[in-house]
Structure formats: C-alpha cells, structure tokens
Coordinates of C-alpha atoms and ligand atoms in Angstrom, one line a residue:
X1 CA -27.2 -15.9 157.1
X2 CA -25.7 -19.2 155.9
X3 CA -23.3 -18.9 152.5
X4 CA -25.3 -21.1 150.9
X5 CA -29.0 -18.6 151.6
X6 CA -26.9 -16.4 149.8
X7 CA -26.0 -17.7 147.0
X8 CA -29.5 -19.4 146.5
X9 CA -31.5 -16.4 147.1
X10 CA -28.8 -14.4 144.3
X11 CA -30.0 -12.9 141.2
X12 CA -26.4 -12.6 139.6
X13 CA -22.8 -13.8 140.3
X14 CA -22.2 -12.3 143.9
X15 CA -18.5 -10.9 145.4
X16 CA -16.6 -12.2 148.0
X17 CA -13.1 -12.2 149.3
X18 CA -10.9 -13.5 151.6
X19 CA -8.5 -11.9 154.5
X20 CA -5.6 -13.0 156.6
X21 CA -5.3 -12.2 160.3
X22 CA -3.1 -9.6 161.0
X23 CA 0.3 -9.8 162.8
X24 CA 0.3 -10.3 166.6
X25 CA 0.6 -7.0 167.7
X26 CA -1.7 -5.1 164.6
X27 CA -4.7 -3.8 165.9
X28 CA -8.2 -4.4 164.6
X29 CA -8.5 -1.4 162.7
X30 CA -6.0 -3.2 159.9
X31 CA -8.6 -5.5 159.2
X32 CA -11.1 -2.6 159.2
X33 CA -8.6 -0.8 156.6
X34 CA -8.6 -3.3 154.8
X35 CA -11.9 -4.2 154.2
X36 CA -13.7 -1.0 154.0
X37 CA -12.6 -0.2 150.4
X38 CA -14.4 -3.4 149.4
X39 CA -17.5 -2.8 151.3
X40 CA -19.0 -0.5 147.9
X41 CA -18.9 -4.1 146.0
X42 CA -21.7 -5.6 148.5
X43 CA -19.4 -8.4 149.8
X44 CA -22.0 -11.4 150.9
X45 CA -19.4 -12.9 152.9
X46 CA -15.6 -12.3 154.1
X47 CA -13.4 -14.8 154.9
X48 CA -11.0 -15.2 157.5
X49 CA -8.1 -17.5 157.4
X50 CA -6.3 -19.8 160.1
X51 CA -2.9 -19.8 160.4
X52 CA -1.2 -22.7 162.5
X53 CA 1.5 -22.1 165.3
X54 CA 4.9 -22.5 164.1
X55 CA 8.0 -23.6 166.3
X56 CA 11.5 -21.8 166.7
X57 CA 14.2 -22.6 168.6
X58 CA 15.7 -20.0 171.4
X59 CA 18.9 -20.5 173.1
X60 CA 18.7 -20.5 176.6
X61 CA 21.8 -19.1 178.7
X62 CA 23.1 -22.7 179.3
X63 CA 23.0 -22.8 175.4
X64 CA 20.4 -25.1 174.9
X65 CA 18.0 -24.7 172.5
X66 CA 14.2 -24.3 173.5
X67 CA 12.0 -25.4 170.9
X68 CA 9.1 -22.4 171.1
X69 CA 5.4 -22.8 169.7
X70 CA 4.4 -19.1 168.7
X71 CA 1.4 -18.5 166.8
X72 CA 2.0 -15.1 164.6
X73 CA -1.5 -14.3 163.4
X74 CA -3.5 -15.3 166.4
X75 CA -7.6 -14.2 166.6
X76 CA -9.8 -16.0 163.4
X77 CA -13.1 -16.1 166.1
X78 CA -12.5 -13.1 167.4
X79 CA -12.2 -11.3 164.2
X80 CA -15.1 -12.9 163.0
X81 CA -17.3 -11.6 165.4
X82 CA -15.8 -8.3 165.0
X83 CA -16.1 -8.3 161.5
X84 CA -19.8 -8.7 161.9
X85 CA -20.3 -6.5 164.1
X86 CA -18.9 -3.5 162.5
X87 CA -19.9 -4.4 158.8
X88 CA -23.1 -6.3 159.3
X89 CA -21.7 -8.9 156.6
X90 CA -21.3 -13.1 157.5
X91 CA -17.7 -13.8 158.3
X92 CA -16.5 -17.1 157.3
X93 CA -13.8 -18.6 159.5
X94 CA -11.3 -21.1 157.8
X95 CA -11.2 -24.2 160.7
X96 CA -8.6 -26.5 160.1
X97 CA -7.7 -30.3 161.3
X98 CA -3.9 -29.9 162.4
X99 CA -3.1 -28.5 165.6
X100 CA -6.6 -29.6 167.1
X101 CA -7.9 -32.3 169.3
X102 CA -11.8 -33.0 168.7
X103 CA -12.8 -31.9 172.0
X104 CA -10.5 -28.4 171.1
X105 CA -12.5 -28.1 167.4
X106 CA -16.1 -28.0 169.4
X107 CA -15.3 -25.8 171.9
X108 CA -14.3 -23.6 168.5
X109 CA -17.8 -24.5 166.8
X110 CA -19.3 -23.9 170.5
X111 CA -17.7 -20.3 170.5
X112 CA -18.7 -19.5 167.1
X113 CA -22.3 -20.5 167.5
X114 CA -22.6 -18.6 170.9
X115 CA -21.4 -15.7 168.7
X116 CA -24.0 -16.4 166.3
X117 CA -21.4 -17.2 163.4
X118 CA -23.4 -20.2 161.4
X119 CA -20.8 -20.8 158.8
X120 CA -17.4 -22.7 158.4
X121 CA -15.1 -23.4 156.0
X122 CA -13.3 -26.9 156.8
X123 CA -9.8 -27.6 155.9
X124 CA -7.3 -29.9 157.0
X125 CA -4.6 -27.3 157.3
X126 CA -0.7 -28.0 155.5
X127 CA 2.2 -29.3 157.7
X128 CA 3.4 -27.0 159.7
X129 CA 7.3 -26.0 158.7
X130 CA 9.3 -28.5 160.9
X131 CA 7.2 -31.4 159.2
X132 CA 7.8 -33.0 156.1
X133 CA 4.0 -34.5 155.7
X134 CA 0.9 -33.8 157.0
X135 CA 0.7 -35.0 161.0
X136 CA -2.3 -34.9 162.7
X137 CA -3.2 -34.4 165.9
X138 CA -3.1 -37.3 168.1
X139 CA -6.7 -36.5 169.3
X140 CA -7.5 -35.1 165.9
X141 CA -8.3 -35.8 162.4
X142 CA -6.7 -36.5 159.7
X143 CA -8.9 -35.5 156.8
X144 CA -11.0 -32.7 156.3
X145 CA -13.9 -35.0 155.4
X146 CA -13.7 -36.1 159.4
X147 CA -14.1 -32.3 160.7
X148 CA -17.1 -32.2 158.2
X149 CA -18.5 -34.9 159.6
X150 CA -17.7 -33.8 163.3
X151 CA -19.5 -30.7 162.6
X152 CA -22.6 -32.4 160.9
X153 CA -22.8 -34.7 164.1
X154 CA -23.0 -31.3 166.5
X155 CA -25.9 -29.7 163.7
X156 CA -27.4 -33.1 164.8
X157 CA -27.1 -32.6 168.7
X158 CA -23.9 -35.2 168.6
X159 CA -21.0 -33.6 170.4
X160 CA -18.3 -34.9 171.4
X161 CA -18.2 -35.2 174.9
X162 CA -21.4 -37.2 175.0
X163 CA -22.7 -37.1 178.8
X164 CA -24.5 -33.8 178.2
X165 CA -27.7 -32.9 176.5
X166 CA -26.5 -30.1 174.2
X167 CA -28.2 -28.1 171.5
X168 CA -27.4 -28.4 167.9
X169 CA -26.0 -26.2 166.0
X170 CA -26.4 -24.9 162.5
X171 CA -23.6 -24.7 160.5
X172 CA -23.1 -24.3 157.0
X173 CA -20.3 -25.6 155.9
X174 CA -18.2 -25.1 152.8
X175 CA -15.0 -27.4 151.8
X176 CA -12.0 -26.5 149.5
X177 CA -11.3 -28.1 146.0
X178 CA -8.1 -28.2 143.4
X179 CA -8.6 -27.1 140.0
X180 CA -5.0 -28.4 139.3
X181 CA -5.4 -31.3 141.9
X182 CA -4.1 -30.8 145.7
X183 CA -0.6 -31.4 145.4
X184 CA -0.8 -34.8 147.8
X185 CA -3.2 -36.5 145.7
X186 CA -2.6 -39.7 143.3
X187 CA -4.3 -38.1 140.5
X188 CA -7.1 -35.4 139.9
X189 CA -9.8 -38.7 140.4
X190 CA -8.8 -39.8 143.8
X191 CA -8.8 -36.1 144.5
X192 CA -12.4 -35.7 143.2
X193 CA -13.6 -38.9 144.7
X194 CA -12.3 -37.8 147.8
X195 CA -14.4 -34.1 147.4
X196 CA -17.2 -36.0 146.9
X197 CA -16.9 -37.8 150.4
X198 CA -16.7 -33.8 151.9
X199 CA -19.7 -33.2 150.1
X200 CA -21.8 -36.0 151.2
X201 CA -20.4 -35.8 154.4
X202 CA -22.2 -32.4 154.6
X203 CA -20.3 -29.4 152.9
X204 CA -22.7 -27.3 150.8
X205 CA -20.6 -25.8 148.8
X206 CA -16.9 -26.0 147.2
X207 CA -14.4 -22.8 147.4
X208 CA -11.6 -23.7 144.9
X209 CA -8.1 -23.0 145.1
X210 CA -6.8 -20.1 143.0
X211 CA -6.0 -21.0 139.4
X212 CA -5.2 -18.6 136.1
X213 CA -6.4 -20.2 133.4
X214 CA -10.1 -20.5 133.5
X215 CA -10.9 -23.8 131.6
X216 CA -9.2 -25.8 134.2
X217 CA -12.1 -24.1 136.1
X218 CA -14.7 -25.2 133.7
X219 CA -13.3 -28.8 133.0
X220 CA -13.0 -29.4 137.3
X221 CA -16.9 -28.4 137.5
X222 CA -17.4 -30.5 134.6
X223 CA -15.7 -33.1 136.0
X224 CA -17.3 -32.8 139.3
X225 CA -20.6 -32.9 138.1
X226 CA -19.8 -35.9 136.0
X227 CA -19.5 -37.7 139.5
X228 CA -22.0 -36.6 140.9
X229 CA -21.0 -33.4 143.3
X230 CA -24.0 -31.0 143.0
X231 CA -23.2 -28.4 145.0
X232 CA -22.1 -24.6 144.0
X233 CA -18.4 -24.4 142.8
X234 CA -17.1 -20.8 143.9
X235 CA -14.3 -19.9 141.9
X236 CA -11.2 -18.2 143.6
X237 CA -9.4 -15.5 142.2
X238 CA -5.9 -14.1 143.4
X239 CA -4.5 -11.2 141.3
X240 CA -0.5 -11.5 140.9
X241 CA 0.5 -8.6 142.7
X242 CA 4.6 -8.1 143.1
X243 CA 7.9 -9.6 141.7
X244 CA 8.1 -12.6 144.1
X245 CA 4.9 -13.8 143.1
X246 CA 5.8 -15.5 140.1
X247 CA 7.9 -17.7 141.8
X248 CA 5.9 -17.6 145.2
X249 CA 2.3 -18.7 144.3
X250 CA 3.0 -21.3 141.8
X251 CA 5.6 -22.8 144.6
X252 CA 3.2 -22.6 147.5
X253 CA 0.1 -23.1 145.7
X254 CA 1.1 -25.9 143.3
X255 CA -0.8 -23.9 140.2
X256 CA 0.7 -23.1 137.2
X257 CA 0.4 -20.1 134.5
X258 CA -1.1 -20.4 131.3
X259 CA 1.5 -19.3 128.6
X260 CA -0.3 -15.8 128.1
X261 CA 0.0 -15.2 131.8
X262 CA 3.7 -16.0 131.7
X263 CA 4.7 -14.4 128.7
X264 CA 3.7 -11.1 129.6
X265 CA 5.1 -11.2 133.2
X266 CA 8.3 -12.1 131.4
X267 CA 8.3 -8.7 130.1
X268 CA 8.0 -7.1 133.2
X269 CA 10.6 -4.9 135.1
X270 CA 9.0 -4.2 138.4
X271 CA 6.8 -4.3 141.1
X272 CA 4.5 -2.1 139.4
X273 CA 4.6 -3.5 135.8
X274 CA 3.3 -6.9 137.7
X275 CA 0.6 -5.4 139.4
X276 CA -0.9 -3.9 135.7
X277 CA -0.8 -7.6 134.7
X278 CA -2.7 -8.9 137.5
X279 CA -4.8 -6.6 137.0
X280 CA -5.8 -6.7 133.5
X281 CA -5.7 -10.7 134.0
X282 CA -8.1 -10.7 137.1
X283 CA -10.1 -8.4 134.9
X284 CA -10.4 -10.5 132.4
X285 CA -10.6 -14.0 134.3
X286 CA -13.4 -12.4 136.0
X287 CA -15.1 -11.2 133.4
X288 CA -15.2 -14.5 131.6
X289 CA -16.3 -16.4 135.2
X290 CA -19.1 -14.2 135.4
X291 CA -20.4 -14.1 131.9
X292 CA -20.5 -18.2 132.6
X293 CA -22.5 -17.3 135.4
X294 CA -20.3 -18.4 138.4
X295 CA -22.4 -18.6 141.9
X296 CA -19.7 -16.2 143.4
X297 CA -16.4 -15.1 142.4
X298 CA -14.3 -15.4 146.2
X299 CA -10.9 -13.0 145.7
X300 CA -7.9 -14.1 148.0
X301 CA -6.7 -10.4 149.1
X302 CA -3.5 -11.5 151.3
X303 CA -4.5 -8.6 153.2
X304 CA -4.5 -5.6 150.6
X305 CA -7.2 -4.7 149.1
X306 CA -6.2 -2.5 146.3
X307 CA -5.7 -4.8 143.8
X308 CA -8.7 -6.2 144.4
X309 CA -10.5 -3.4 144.3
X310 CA -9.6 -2.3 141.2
X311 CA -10.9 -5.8 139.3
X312 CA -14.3 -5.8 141.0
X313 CA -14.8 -2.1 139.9
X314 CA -15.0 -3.5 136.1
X315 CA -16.9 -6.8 137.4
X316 CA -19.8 -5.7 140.3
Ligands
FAD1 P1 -8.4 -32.8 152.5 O1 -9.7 -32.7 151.8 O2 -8.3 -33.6 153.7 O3 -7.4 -33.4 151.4 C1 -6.0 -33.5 151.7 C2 -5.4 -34.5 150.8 O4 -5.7 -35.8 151.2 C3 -5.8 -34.5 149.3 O5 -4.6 -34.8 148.5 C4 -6.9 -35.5 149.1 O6 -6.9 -36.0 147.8 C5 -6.4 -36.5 150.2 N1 -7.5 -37.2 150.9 C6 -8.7 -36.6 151.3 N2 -9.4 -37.5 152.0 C7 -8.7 -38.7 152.0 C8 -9.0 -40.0 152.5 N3 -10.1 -40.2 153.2 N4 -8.0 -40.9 152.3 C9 -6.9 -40.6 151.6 N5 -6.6 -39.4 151.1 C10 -7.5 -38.5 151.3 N6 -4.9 -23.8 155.0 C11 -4.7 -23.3 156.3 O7 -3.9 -23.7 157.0 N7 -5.5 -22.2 156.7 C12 -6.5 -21.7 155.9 O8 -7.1 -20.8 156.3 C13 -6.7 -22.2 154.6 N8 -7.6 -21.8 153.7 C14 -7.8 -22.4 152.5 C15 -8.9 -21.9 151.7 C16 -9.1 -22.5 150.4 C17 -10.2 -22.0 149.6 C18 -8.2 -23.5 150.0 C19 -8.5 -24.2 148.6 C20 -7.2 -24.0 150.8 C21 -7.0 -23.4 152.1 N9 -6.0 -23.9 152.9 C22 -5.8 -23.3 154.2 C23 -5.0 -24.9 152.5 C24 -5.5 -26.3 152.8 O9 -5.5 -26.5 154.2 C25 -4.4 -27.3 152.2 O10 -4.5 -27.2 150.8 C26 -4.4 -28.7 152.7 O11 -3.2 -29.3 152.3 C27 -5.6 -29.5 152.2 O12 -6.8 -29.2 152.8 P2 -8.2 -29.9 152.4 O13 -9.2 -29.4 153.3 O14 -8.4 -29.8 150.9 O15 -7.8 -31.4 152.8

C-alpha cells in the first residue's frame, strides 16, 4: 500500500521510522533485530536508506596508489523486499540522483515494481567524500525534482529507453524538506520554491529533515502552505543518543539545538546521561507533534532501536 493510502485512510498520527543498511558482511537478521522491537508500535512504513560508494586509495606493490570504489552498506532493494516479506509492512527505499545514470535509476524502479514495492523516497544524495560539491552523474540528474519527474514519466508508461512498449508503474513517491533550510540553499525561499517544484513534479508527500525545536516545524508547514505545497508534512524525529552526537548531528545535518536542548546536555557526563536527555526530549517533541495532529511522526533509528523504542512507548 502506497504511503500516502496510509496516511489518508489514518484515524490518528501514525509511527514510522527509518533504518540504515547494515555493514557488508552483517546478515539480514540485524535488520530483523532491529526492527522487531518496534513492530508492537504498528509501523505503517519502514524506511530504508541509500548509502553511496565511497573511494579509497590502496597501494599496489609498485607503490602506486589504486583509487578503489567500495560500497559499505550495499542491498536497499533487497532489504526492502525482505523487510516485507517477513513483517508484512511497506518498505520505503531512499533512491538517490548521484552515482546513477537514468537508464541505471529505472532498472532500480523496474526491480522494485517487479517486487511489488510501489513507494519511493527521492533524494538527490550528498557528495560523496572526495568531492567538495555535489557532482552528478554524467548520465544523471542533478536535482531531486528530475528523478521525481523520471519516475512520474514511468507511472505514465514513459521510460527511458523508449523503443519498447512497457507498463507503467505506480509509484508513490515522497521527497525530503529542511526545517532549517538544506544547507546549499540561498535562503529558506529558494529552498521552498524549489520543494514546491518536487511537489508538482509528483511527490505526495514531504519527509523533513530532523530538527529539535518544534516551531521551526510549525513555522516550515506554515510557510509551505503559504506557497501553496498541499501535501502531508511528516515530521522527523532523531533522539540524541551518545557523547559525539552533539557535535556529530548538528555538523552533518546542518540543525541546530534550541537553548533548552543544549543547556541540559551541557550538564551531562556520559554516554548514558545523553541518552536520558534524548529521551525525555523525543518524549516531549513528540508529544507536542502529535497533540498538533501530525500525519506521522517518521523516527531516524541509525540502526538501534532502543531509543526509539522507549519514546514511542509514551506516544502510540
Ligand atoms: P534537492 O531537492 O535536489 O535539493 C538540493 C539543493 O539544491 C537544495 O539546496 C535546493 O534548494 C537546491 N535546488 C533544488 N532544485 C534546484 C534547482 N532546480 N535549481 C537550483 N537549485 C535547486 N541522502 C542519502 O545519500 N541517502 C539517503 O538515504 C538519504 N535519506 C534522506 C532522508 C531524508 C528524510 C532527508 C531529509 C534527507 C536524506 N538524505 C539522504 C540527504 C539528502 O540526500 C541531502 O540532504 C541532499 O543534499 C539533498 O537532497 P534533496 O533530495 O533534498 O535535494
């Protein structure tokens, strides 16, 4: 069932989360690990993530250096249709721009359609680590808004390689927005304006990137609306978990703390102590989100579940 049946057909704010692939060389049962202690909650949907190849350099005997493409959490299809085969729950793969030629993105959408997997979420996908900007593929796109519109021409019976009658496909797809602005963008307008070309291009719904402070939450729907973006606005909640997340999330995710967050993790002396705050925090964000009657609160998990667990016991 599509994401967006689901959160039409919902009576109250529903529960999702997200999961990374495991390590190459992790067996499924990880995933299964970590997913089954969330399973109680009634999960609509589960996320899985993408993660790009990265390049190292060996040296060869002859002490050159190789420059090596790896790819360390290999599998999002796969795991998919794993994931829905064991929990009967729709698993959303993240697909992303970089990295892909067209022709190498629909043989992906052709894949997850034979598997009977009719939603998406479409990203462009970060630099990868030896790049300082955003490259695309040659054969590729650029923008996000492009792979939305690649998939809404295949829903349509337009593919790519055009010389074949082919059937269309049915995807739902959802696209990501920035509470605190993508970190690339002129200003939180462009950024908008720009969300509101993935949304006419065809997503039917918005996934945002994690934020702590709920009113930047409430003003970016507000804001959205004001411009005309319709569609659901899913919320996304990660609860601050160890030490090197203070540092970590706002650095990587370009999202700051609100001064209550901060002070109190300023008082804390471990691991542990961090984890309480998260906790109470993700309580407490969530509680608010769904007294404002959210379509869905979607948790990022980073692969344990714990955490999570605990702050949807007080929410769902
Ligand atoms: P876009 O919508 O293409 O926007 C990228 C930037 O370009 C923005 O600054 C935007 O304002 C600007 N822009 C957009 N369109 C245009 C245009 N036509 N002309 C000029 N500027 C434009 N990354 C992964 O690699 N794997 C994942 O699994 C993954 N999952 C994610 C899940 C969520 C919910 C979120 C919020 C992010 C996720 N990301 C993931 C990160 C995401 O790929 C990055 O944030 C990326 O930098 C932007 O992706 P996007 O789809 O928002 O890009």
């Amino acid at each position: 069932m599509k994401v967006i049946e689901h959160i039409n057909q919902a009576k109250d704010t529903l529960f999702s989360f997200e999961i990374l692939p495991p390590l190459k060389g992790a067996t499924i049962q990880s995933i299964y690990d970590g997913i089954d202690p969330l399973m109680e909650f009634k999960p609509r949907f589960i996320n899985v993530t993408y993660h790009r190849e990265e390049f190292i350099y060996k040296e060869r005997e002859n002490g050159l250096l190789e420059k090596i493409a790896i790819r360390k959490r290999p599998g999002t299809v796969g795991i998919c249709a794993a994931i829905m085969n064991k929990f009967q729950v729709d698993a959303v793969p993240h697909l992303i721009c970089g990295g892909f030629s067209k022709e190498e993105t629909e043989n992906a959408l052709i894949d997850l359609h034979f598997l009977g997997i009719d939603n998406v979420l479409a990203l462009r996908g970060d630099s990868i680590k030896t790049e300082s900007t955003f490259k695309p593929h040659p054969e590729g796109h650029r923008y996000a808004v492009e792979l939305i519109q690649q998939i809404a021409e295949m829903n349509d019976g337009r593919y790519f390689v055009d010389d074949v009658q082919l059937a269309p496909t049915n995807f739902c797809m959802g696209a990501a927005g920035y509470p605190e602005k993508h970190f690339e963008a002129m200003n939180l307008s462009t950024d908008l304006q720009y969300l509101k070309a993935k949304v006419d291009a065809g997503a039917e719904y918005v996934v945002t990137q994690m934020f702590f402070d709920n009113q930047k939450y409430f003003d970016f729907v507000d804001a959205c609306r004001a411009i005309g973006i319709t569609v659901p606005i899913i919320p996304g909640l990660k609860p601050i978990k160890t030490m090197n997340h203070i540092a970590f999330l706002p650095k990587v995710f370009h999202i700051d703390f609100p001064e209550a967050l901060s002070s109190e993790l300023l008082k804390c002396k471990s691991s542990a102590d961090v984890n309480q705050v998260g906790i109470e925090w993700g309580i407490q964000q969530s509680k608010e989100l769904k007294a404002a009657k959210v379509p869905c609160i979607h948790y990022y998990t980073m692969s344990t579940s714990d955490t999570v667990k605990k702050i949807a016991s007080q929410i769902f």
